[in-house]
Coordinates of C-alpha atoms in Angstrom, one line a residue:
M1 CA 96.3 131.5 98.5
A2 CA 95.8 134.3 100.9
Q3 CA 97.9 134.3 104.1
T4 CA 95.8 133.6 107.2
Q5 CA 96.5 134.3 110.9
G6 CA 99.1 131.8 112.1
D7 CA 100.9 131.4 108.8
Q8 CA 104.4 132.7 108.9
E9 CA 106.0 133.1 105.5
L10 CA 109.8 132.9 104.9
G11 CA 111.7 133.0 101.7
T12 CA 111.0 131.3 98.3
I13 CA 113.1 128.4 97.1
T14 CA 113.2 126.0 94.1
T15 CA 113.9 122.4 95.1
D16 CA 114.3 119.1 93.4
I17 CA 114.1 117.0 96.6
P18 CA 110.7 115.4 95.9
A19 CA 111.8 114.2 92.5
R20 CA 115.1 112.9 93.9
L21 CA 113.4 110.9 96.6
D22 CA 110.8 109.4 94.2
R23 CA 113.4 108.3 91.6
L24 CA 115.3 106.2 94.1
P25 CA 115.2 102.4 93.6
W26 CA 114.2 100.2 96.5
A27 CA 117.3 99.9 98.6
R28 CA 118.5 98.6 101.9
W29 CA 118.1 102.1 103.4
H30 CA 114.4 101.9 102.9
W31 CA 114.2 98.9 105.1
V32 CA 115.5 101.1 108.0
I33 CA 112.4 103.2 107.4
V34 CA 110.1 100.2 107.3
I35 CA 111.5 98.6 110.5
G36 CA 111.9 101.8 112.4
L37 CA 108.5 103.3 111.6
G38 CA 106.3 100.3 110.6
T39 CA 106.5 98.6 113.9
V40 CA 103.8 101.0 115.3
W41 CA 101.2 98.6 113.8
V42 CA 102.9 95.6 115.4
L43 CA 102.6 97.3 118.8
D44 CA 98.9 98.2 118.2
G45 CA 98.1 94.6 117.0
L46 CA 99.9 93.3 120.1
E47 CA 97.9 95.5 122.4
V48 CA 94.5 94.8 120.9
T49 CA 95.1 91.0 120.7
I50 CA 96.3 90.7 124.2
V51 CA 93.2 92.4 125.5
G52 CA 91.0 90.1 123.3
N53 CA 92.8 87.0 124.7
L54 CA 92.6 88.2 128.3
S55 CA 88.8 88.3 128.4
D56 CA 88.4 85.4 130.8
V57 CA 91.3 86.3 133.2
L58 CA 90.2 89.9 133.4
K59 CA 86.7 88.7 134.4
D60 CA 88.2 86.7 137.2
S61 CA 87.7 88.6 140.4
T62 CA 90.5 86.7 142.2
H63 CA 93.4 86.9 139.7
G64 CA 92.1 89.5 137.3
L65 CA 90.0 92.7 137.7
G66 CA 86.5 91.3 137.9
L67 CA 85.3 92.8 134.6
N68 CA 82.2 91.7 132.7
S69 CA 81.7 91.5 128.9
S70 CA 80.3 95.1 128.7
Q71 CA 83.4 96.4 130.6
I72 CA 85.7 94.4 128.3
G73 CA 84.0 96.3 125.4
L74 CA 84.3 99.6 127.4
A75 CA 88.0 99.0 127.8
G76 CA 88.3 98.6 124.0
A77 CA 86.3 101.8 123.5
V78 CA 88.4 103.7 126.0
Y79 CA 91.6 102.6 124.2
V80 CA 90.2 103.7 120.9
A81 CA 89.0 107.1 122.4
G82 CA 92.5 107.7 123.6
S83 CA 93.8 106.9 120.1
C84 CA 91.4 109.4 118.5
I85 CA 92.4 112.2 120.9
G86 CA 96.0 111.3 120.6
A87 CA 95.9 111.4 116.8
L88 CA 94.3 114.8 116.8
F89 CA 96.5 116.3 119.5
F90 CA 99.8 114.9 118.2
G91 CA 98.8 115.1 114.5
Q92 CA 98.7 118.9 114.5
L93 CA 102.0 119.0 116.4
T94 CA 103.5 116.7 113.8
D95 CA 102.7 119.1 111.0
R96 CA 104.0 122.0 113.1
F97 CA 107.1 120.6 114.8
G98 CA 108.2 117.8 112.5
R99 CA 107.7 114.1 112.0
K100 CA 110.7 112.8 113.9
K101 CA 110.1 114.7 117.2
L102 CA 106.6 113.4 117.3
F103 CA 107.2 109.8 116.4
I104 CA 109.7 109.6 119.3
I105 CA 107.4 111.4 121.8
T106 CA 104.3 109.3 120.9
L107 CA 106.3 106.1 121.3
L108 CA 107.3 107.2 124.8
V109 CA 103.7 107.9 125.7
Y110 CA 102.8 104.4 124.5
L111 CA 105.5 102.9 126.7
V112 CA 104.3 104.7 129.8
G113 CA 100.7 103.6 129.2
T114 CA 101.4 99.9 128.6
V115 CA 103.8 99.6 131.6
L116 CA 101.2 101.2 133.8
T117 CA 98.5 98.8 132.4
A118 CA 100.6 95.9 133.6
A119 CA 100.4 97.3 137.1
S120 CA 96.6 97.7 137.1
M121 CA 95.0 97.1 140.5
N122 CA 91.3 97.9 139.7
S123 CA 89.1 98.6 136.7
T124 CA 89.4 102.4 137.0
W125 CA 93.2 102.2 136.9
Y126 CA 93.0 99.8 134.0
F127 CA 90.7 102.0 131.9
A128 CA 92.9 105.1 132.6
C129 CA 96.0 103.2 131.4
R130 CA 94.3 101.9 128.3
F131 CA 93.4 105.5 127.5
I132 CA 97.1 106.6 127.9
T133 CA 98.3 103.7 125.8
G134 CA 95.7 104.7 123.1
L135 CA 97.0 108.3 123.2
G136 CA 100.4 107.1 122.2
I137 CA 99.2 104.8 119.5
G138 CA 96.9 107.4 117.9
G139 CA 99.7 109.9 117.8
E140 CA 101.9 107.3 116.2
Y141 CA 99.5 106.8 113.3
A142 CA 99.7 110.5 112.4
A143 CA 103.4 111.0 112.8
V144 CA 104.5 107.7 111.3
N145 CA 102.2 107.5 108.3
S146 CA 103.1 111.0 107.1
A147 CA 106.9 110.2 107.5
I148 CA 106.6 106.9 105.6
D149 CA 104.8 108.5 102.6
E150 CA 107.3 111.3 102.4
L151 CA 110.4 109.0 102.4
I152 CA 109.2 106.0 100.3
P153 CA 109.5 106.4 96.4
A154 CA 106.3 106.9 94.5
A155 CA 106.6 103.6 92.6
F156 CA 106.5 101.6 95.9
R157 CA 104.3 103.8 98.1
G158 CA 101.1 101.8 97.8
R159 CA 102.4 98.3 98.5
I160 CA 104.7 99.5 101.3
D161 CA 102.0 101.5 103.0
I162 CA 99.6 98.6 102.9
T163 CA 102.1 96.0 104.0
I164 CA 103.3 98.2 106.8
N165 CA 99.7 98.8 108.0
G166 CA 99.1 95.1 107.6
S167 CA 102.0 94.3 110.0
Y168 CA 99.4 95.1 112.7
W169 CA 98.6 91.5 112.3
L170 CA 102.1 90.3 113.0
G171 CA 101.7 91.9 116.4
A172 CA 98.3 90.3 116.7
A173 CA 99.6 86.8 115.8
A174 CA 102.5 87.3 118.2
G175 CA 100.2 88.4 121.0
S176 CA 97.9 85.5 120.4
L177 CA 100.7 82.9 120.6
L178 CA 102.5 84.5 123.5
T179 CA 99.4 84.6 125.6
I180 CA 99.1 80.8 125.4
P181 CA 102.0 80.0 127.8
L182 CA 101.6 83.2 129.8
L183 CA 97.9 82.4 130.6
D184 CA 98.6 78.7 131.4
P185 CA 98.3 78.4 135.2
Q186 CA 100.5 75.4 135.1
L187 CA 103.4 77.6 133.8
V188 CA 102.7 81.1 135.2
N189 CA 100.9 82.3 138.3
P190 CA 97.5 83.6 136.9
E191 CA 97.8 86.7 139.0
F192 CA 100.9 87.7 137.1
G193 CA 100.6 86.1 133.6
W194 CA 98.2 88.7 132.2
R195 CA 100.5 91.4 133.5
F196 CA 103.4 89.9 131.7
C197 CA 101.4 90.0 128.5
F198 CA 101.2 93.8 128.7
A199 CA 104.8 94.1 129.6
L200 CA 105.7 92.5 126.2
G201 CA 104.5 95.6 124.4
A202 CA 106.9 97.7 126.5
I203 CA 109.9 95.5 125.7
L204 CA 109.2 95.7 121.9
G205 CA 108.6 99.4 122.2
I206 CA 112.0 100.0 123.8
G207 CA 113.7 98.1 120.9
V208 CA 111.8 100.2 118.4
L209 CA 112.9 103.4 120.1
F210 CA 116.6 102.5 119.5
V211 CA 116.0 101.8 115.8
R212 CA 114.1 105.0 115.3
R213 CA 117.1 107.1 116.2
N214 CA 118.5 106.2 112.7
V215 CA 115.3 107.5 110.9
P216 CA 115.8 111.1 109.6
E217 CA 113.4 113.9 109.6
S218 CA 111.3 114.2 106.4
P219 CA 113.2 116.3 103.9
R220 CA 109.9 117.4 102.5
W221 CA 108.8 118.8 105.8
L222 CA 112.2 120.5 106.3
F223 CA 112.4 122.5 103.1
I224 CA 108.8 123.8 103.5
H225 CA 109.7 125.0 107.0
G226 CA 112.8 127.0 106.1
R227 CA 115.4 124.3 106.7
E228 CA 116.3 123.5 103.2
N229 CA 120.0 123.0 104.0
E230 CA 119.2 120.2 106.4
A231 CA 116.9 118.7 103.8
E232 CA 119.7 118.8 101.2
D233 CA 122.2 117.2 103.6
I234 CA 119.7 114.3 104.4
V235 CA 118.9 113.6 100.8
D236 CA 122.6 113.8 99.8
G237 CA 123.4 111.3 102.5
I238 CA 120.5 109.0 101.4
E239 CA 121.7 109.1 97.8
K240 CA 125.3 108.3 98.7
R241 CA 124.2 105.4 100.9
V242 CA 121.9 103.9 98.3
A243 CA 124.5 104.3 95.5
Q244 CA 127.2 102.7 97.7
E245 CA 125.3 99.9 99.4
D246 CA 123.2 98.8 96.5
D247 CA 125.8 99.6 93.8
V248 CA 123.5 101.7 91.6
E249 CA 124.1 104.8 89.6
L250 CA 121.4 107.4 90.2
E251 CA 120.2 109.5 87.2
P252 CA 119.9 113.2 87.6
V253 CA 116.4 114.8 87.8
D254 CA 115.0 117.8 86.1
Q255 CA 111.7 118.2 87.9
T256 CA 111.6 121.0 90.4
L257 CA 109.1 122.6 92.8
K258 CA 109.0 126.3 93.7
I259 CA 108.0 126.7 97.4
K260 CA 107.1 129.8 99.5
Q261 CA 108.4 128.6 102.9
R262 CA 106.5 129.1 106.1
H263 CA 107.4 128.4 109.8
T264 CA 103.8 127.5 110.5
I265 CA 100.5 127.0 108.6
G266 CA 97.4 128.0 110.5
L267 CA 94.5 125.6 111.2
P268 CA 92.0 127.8 109.2
T269 CA 94.1 127.3 106.1
I270 CA 94.3 123.6 106.6
A271 CA 90.5 123.3 107.4
R272 CA 89.6 125.4 104.3
T273 CA 91.9 123.3 102.1
V274 CA 90.5 119.9 103.2
F275 CA 86.8 120.8 103.3
S276 CA 86.4 123.5 100.6
E277 CA 89.0 122.5 98.0
Y278 CA 88.8 118.7 98.4
P279 CA 85.2 117.8 99.5
R280 CA 85.0 114.6 97.4
R281 CA 88.3 113.3 98.9
T282 CA 87.0 114.2 102.3
I283 CA 83.8 112.2 101.9
L284 CA 85.8 109.2 100.5
C285 CA 88.2 109.1 103.5
L286 CA 85.3 109.4 106.0
G287 CA 83.5 106.5 104.4
M288 CA 86.6 104.3 104.3
F289 CA 87.7 105.0 107.8
I290 CA 84.2 104.5 109.4
G291 CA 83.7 101.2 107.6
Q292 CA 87.0 99.7 108.4
A293 CA 87.1 101.0 112.0
F294 CA 83.7 99.6 112.8
L295 CA 84.4 96.3 111.1
Y296 CA 87.7 95.7 112.9
N297 CA 87.2 97.2 116.3
A298 CA 83.7 95.6 116.6
F299 CA 84.7 92.1 115.3
F300 CA 88.2 91.7 116.6
F301 CA 87.9 93.4 120.0
T302 CA 85.2 90.9 120.9
F303 CA 86.2 87.8 118.8
G304 CA 87.9 86.1 121.7
D305 CA 84.9 86.8 124.0
T306 CA 82.5 85.4 121.4
L307 CA 84.6 82.2 121.1
Q308 CA 84.7 81.7 124.8
T309 CA 81.2 82.7 125.7
F310 CA 79.2 80.9 123.0
L311 CA 81.5 78.3 121.4
G312 CA 83.2 76.7 124.4
V313 CA 86.7 77.7 123.5
G314 CA 89.0 77.7 126.6
Q315 CA 92.2 79.0 124.9
T316 CA 91.6 81.5 122.1
G317 CA 95.2 82.1 121.2
W318 CA 95.4 79.6 118.3
Y319 CA 92.2 80.9 116.7
L320 CA 93.3 84.5 116.9
A321 CA 96.7 83.7 115.6
A322 CA 95.2 82.0 112.5
F323 CA 92.9 85.0 112.0
A324 CA 95.8 87.4 112.3
I325 CA 98.1 85.5 109.9
S326 CA 95.3 85.6 107.3
N327 CA 95.0 89.3 107.7
F328 CA 98.8 89.9 107.2
A329 CA 98.8 87.6 104.2
G330 CA 96.1 89.6 102.6
A331 CA 98.0 92.9 103.0
L332 CA 101.2 91.3 101.8
I333 CA 99.7 89.5 98.8
L334 CA 97.2 92.1 97.7
G335 CA 99.3 95.2 98.5
P336 CA 101.3 95.2 95.2
L337 CA 98.1 95.3 93.2
F338 CA 97.3 98.8 94.5
D339 CA 100.4 100.0 92.6
K340 CA 99.9 97.8 89.5
V341 CA 96.1 97.5 89.1
G342 CA 95.3 100.8 90.6
R343 CA 93.7 102.4 93.7
K344 CA 90.1 102.6 92.5
I345 CA 89.7 99.0 91.5
M346 CA 91.5 97.6 94.5
I347 CA 89.9 99.8 97.2
S348 CA 86.3 99.2 95.9
A349 CA 86.8 95.5 95.4
T350 CA 88.4 94.8 98.9
Y351 CA 85.7 96.8 100.7
I352 CA 82.7 95.3 98.9
V353 CA 83.9 91.7 98.9
S354 CA 84.9 91.6 102.6
G355 CA 81.5 93.2 103.5
I356 CA 79.6 90.5 101.5
V357 CA 81.5 87.6 103.2
L358 CA 80.9 89.0 106.7
A359 CA 77.2 89.4 105.9
I360 CA 77.1 85.7 104.9
A361 CA 78.8 84.8 108.2
G362 CA 76.2 86.7 110.2
F363 CA 73.4 84.9 108.3
M364 CA 75.0 81.5 109.1
L365 CA 76.1 82.4 112.6
G366 CA 73.7 80.0 114.4
N367 CA 75.2 77.0 112.5
L368 CA 78.9 77.9 112.8
T369 CA 81.4 76.3 115.1
A370 CA 84.6 77.9 116.5
V371 CA 86.5 76.6 113.6
T372 CA 84.1 77.6 110.8
L373 CA 83.5 81.1 112.3
T374 CA 87.3 81.5 112.4
I375 CA 87.5 80.4 108.7
F376 CA 84.8 82.9 107.7
G377 CA 86.8 85.6 109.6
M378 CA 90.0 84.6 107.9
V379 CA 88.4 84.8 104.4
A380 CA 86.6 88.1 105.0
F381 CA 89.6 89.8 106.6
F382 CA 92.2 88.4 104.2
V383 CA 90.4 90.8 101.8
A384 CA 89.5 93.5 104.3
S385 CA 93.0 93.8 105.6
A386 CA 94.3 95.4 102.4
G387 CA 91.2 97.5 102.2
A388 CA 91.5 98.8 105.7
S389 CA 95.2 99.6 105.2
S390 CA 94.3 101.5 102.0
A391 CA 92.3 103.9 104.1
Y392 CA 95.5 105.1 105.8
L393 CA 97.3 105.2 102.5
T394 CA 94.5 107.2 100.9
A395 CA 94.3 109.8 103.7
S396 CA 98.1 110.2 103.7
E397 CA 98.6 110.8 100.0
I398 CA 95.6 112.7 98.5
F399 CA 95.9 115.9 100.5
P400 CA 98.6 118.6 100.5
M401 CA 101.8 117.8 102.3
E402 CA 101.4 120.6 104.9
T403 CA 98.1 119.0 106.0
R404 CA 99.2 115.4 105.8
A405 CA 99.6 114.4 109.5
L406 CA 96.5 116.4 110.6
C407 CA 94.4 114.9 107.8
I408 CA 95.5 111.4 108.8
A409 CA 94.7 112.2 112.4
F410 CA 91.3 113.8 111.6
F411 CA 90.0 111.0 109.4
Y412 CA 91.4 108.4 111.8
A413 CA 89.7 110.1 114.8
I414 CA 86.3 110.8 113.2
G415 CA 86.1 107.4 111.5
T416 CA 87.4 105.5 114.5
A417 CA 85.2 107.4 116.9
A418 CA 82.2 106.5 114.8
G419 CA 83.1 102.9 114.2
G420 CA 85.8 102.0 116.7
I421 CA 84.2 103.3 119.9
S422 CA 80.6 102.4 119.1
G423 CA 81.6 99.0 117.7
P424 CA 83.1 97.5 120.9
L425 CA 80.3 99.0 123.0
L426 CA 77.6 97.7 120.7
F427 CA 79.2 94.2 120.4
G428 CA 79.8 94.1 124.2
K429 CA 76.1 94.8 124.7
L430 CA 75.1 92.3 122.0
I431 CA 77.2 89.6 123.7
D432 CA 75.7 90.3 127.1
N433 CA 72.1 90.1 125.7
A434 CA 72.9 87.0 123.6
T435 CA 74.4 85.3 126.6
A436 CA 71.3 86.0 128.7
A437 CA 69.2 84.5 125.8
K438 CA 71.7 81.7 125.2
D439 CA 71.6 82.5 121.5
I440 CA 74.7 83.4 119.5
T441 CA 72.6 84.8 116.7
G442 CA 72.0 87.8 118.9
I443 CA 75.3 89.3 117.8
A444 CA 74.5 88.9 114.0
P445 CA 73.2 92.5 113.8
G446 CA 76.7 93.7 114.5
Y447 CA 78.0 91.7 111.6
Y448 CA 75.3 93.1 109.3
L449 CA 76.1 96.7 110.3
G450 CA 79.8 96.2 109.8
A451 CA 79.2 94.6 106.4
A452 CA 76.9 97.4 105.3
L453 CA 79.5 100.1 106.2
M454 CA 82.2 98.3 104.3
I455 CA 80.1 98.0 101.2
V456 CA 79.2 101.7 101.4
G457 CA 82.9 102.5 101.6
G458 CA 83.6 100.4 98.5
V459 CA 80.8 102.1 96.5
L460 CA 82.2 105.5 97.5
A461 CA 85.6 104.4 96.2
I462 CA 84.1 103.6 92.8
F463 CA 83.0 107.2 92.3
L464 CA 85.4 109.2 94.5
S465 CA 88.8 107.5 94.7
V466 CA 91.9 109.2 93.2
D467 CA 94.2 107.5 90.7
A468 CA 97.3 108.0 92.9
E469 CA 99.3 105.0 91.8
Q470 CA 102.9 105.6 90.7
K471 CA 102.5 109.4 91.2
S472 CA 104.5 111.8 93.2
L473 CA 102.8 113.2 96.3
E474 CA 103.1 116.7 94.9
D475 CA 101.3 115.7 91.7
I476 CA 98.4 114.1 93.6
A477 CA 97.9 117.3 95.7
T478 CA 99.8 120.5 95.1
P479 CA 101.5 121.8 98.3
L480 CA 99.8 124.8 99.9
T481 CA 103.2 126.5 99.8
A482 CA 103.8 125.9 96.1
E483 CA 104.2 128.9 93.8
D484 CA 102.1 128.9 90.6

C-alpha cells in the first residue's frame, strides 16, 4: 500500500506475538483484563438507568430541576451526542497514542462529568454535565473495545466481548435497585437523593481507575509502532504468569507476521481502507449499530417515564432491575454460541427475533400492564442484548488492527447519532403527545421503527457478516503494516 501523508514508516520486523497471545488458555490473568476494562459498560448502564429512574424527581421544580418529558429525552440525546463526539475524538487518539493512555484519560473525563452532574443547579448545567459524561463514556468504548480484542485469545473473543458488553446491564440493575432507597423521601432528603445517585458512578469509577493500573498496553499496538521490545517484555510476563498461576505448559508457536512499523498512520489511509477495501463490512456495521442504538436508546431511556406516565408506577426501580437482569442473562447465556455456532447465524437470529417480539409488544401496547410490558421487554431484550453486543464485537474484529479504535468510534458515533439521539427525542415527543391524548398507544410507532431497524440489521448479517469465530484478528483482516 502506498504511503500517504501522515504515515511515518520505521523498520521491518517479524513477530510471533499475535500467535502467542491467541494460543494462551483462559487464565486468571485474563480476569484482570475483564474486570479492569469491562467495567466501562457497568458505568454506562449505571448512568443511563439512574437517569431513567429519576424522571419524576427531575421534573419536580422544588427538589429537582423542573424538567418535562421532552427535556428528559433531550438529556438522553445530549448524553449520547457527547458519547458520539467522545468516541470519534478519543478513538483516533487511541490508534495514535495507544490503548492504555486513552482508557485512563477517558475514565477521568467520565469521573469529572458525573461528579459535576451531581452538583447540577439548573437544566443548562445538567445538560452540559451529561454531555461531558458522555464524552468520557464514548471515548471508553473505542479505547477499551480495541484493547480487549487485542488481549483476549481468539477462541474466547466472541463470548468475552459479548459478555463484557452485556455487563452494561449489571450497572443498569445496580442503578435501578440503588435508586429505590435513595429516592425514598422517608430515608433521604429528596433534594439530595438524586444527587447521591450520580455520585455512585464516581465512586465506582475511582475503584476501576485503580484496577486499570495493572492492565498493560496492547502488545499488538506496541510492535506496530516501533516498540517491539516493550511488546516482547509484556508478552513474556503474561506467559510466565499464566504458566505459573494456572500450572500449564505453553506450546511454542510457529506462525509469524512480518510488519513494516510506523509511528503514525494517516487518516486518509484509514478512510480508504474502511470504505474502499471493506465496503460490505462497512454497510454491515452501520446497519447493526443503527438498529441496536435506536432500539436501546429509544426504549430504555424512556421506559421509566412510560411506566410512570401511563401505567401508574410510582417506583420504577424493581421493573428496570428485572429488565436489566434479563439483558445480562441474554448476553451471558447466548454469548458462547457466537464462538460455537458462528457469527452469521447468531447475529442474524438475535436481531430478527428481538425485532419481531418488540413489534408484537407495540401492537398489544394498549392492553398491556406495567408487569406485562416489562415481561415483553425482558423477552425481547434477552435476545437483543447479545445482538447489540455483537455490533461492538463485529466492528472491533473485522477491520485491520491499525484502524480498530477509530472504526469502533466511527460506527458507534454514526449508528448512535442516527438511532441514539433521534430515539430519545422521538420517544420523548411521542410520550408528550400520548400524555396529552391520554393514550399509551401513541408511543407504538417508536416500537415499530425500532423493530424494523433491528430486522434490517439481521437481514444484512445474513448476507454480509464475516465468519470470524475462532480466528486470529490478523487472519480476519490483514494489518495495513503487514508485508506481503
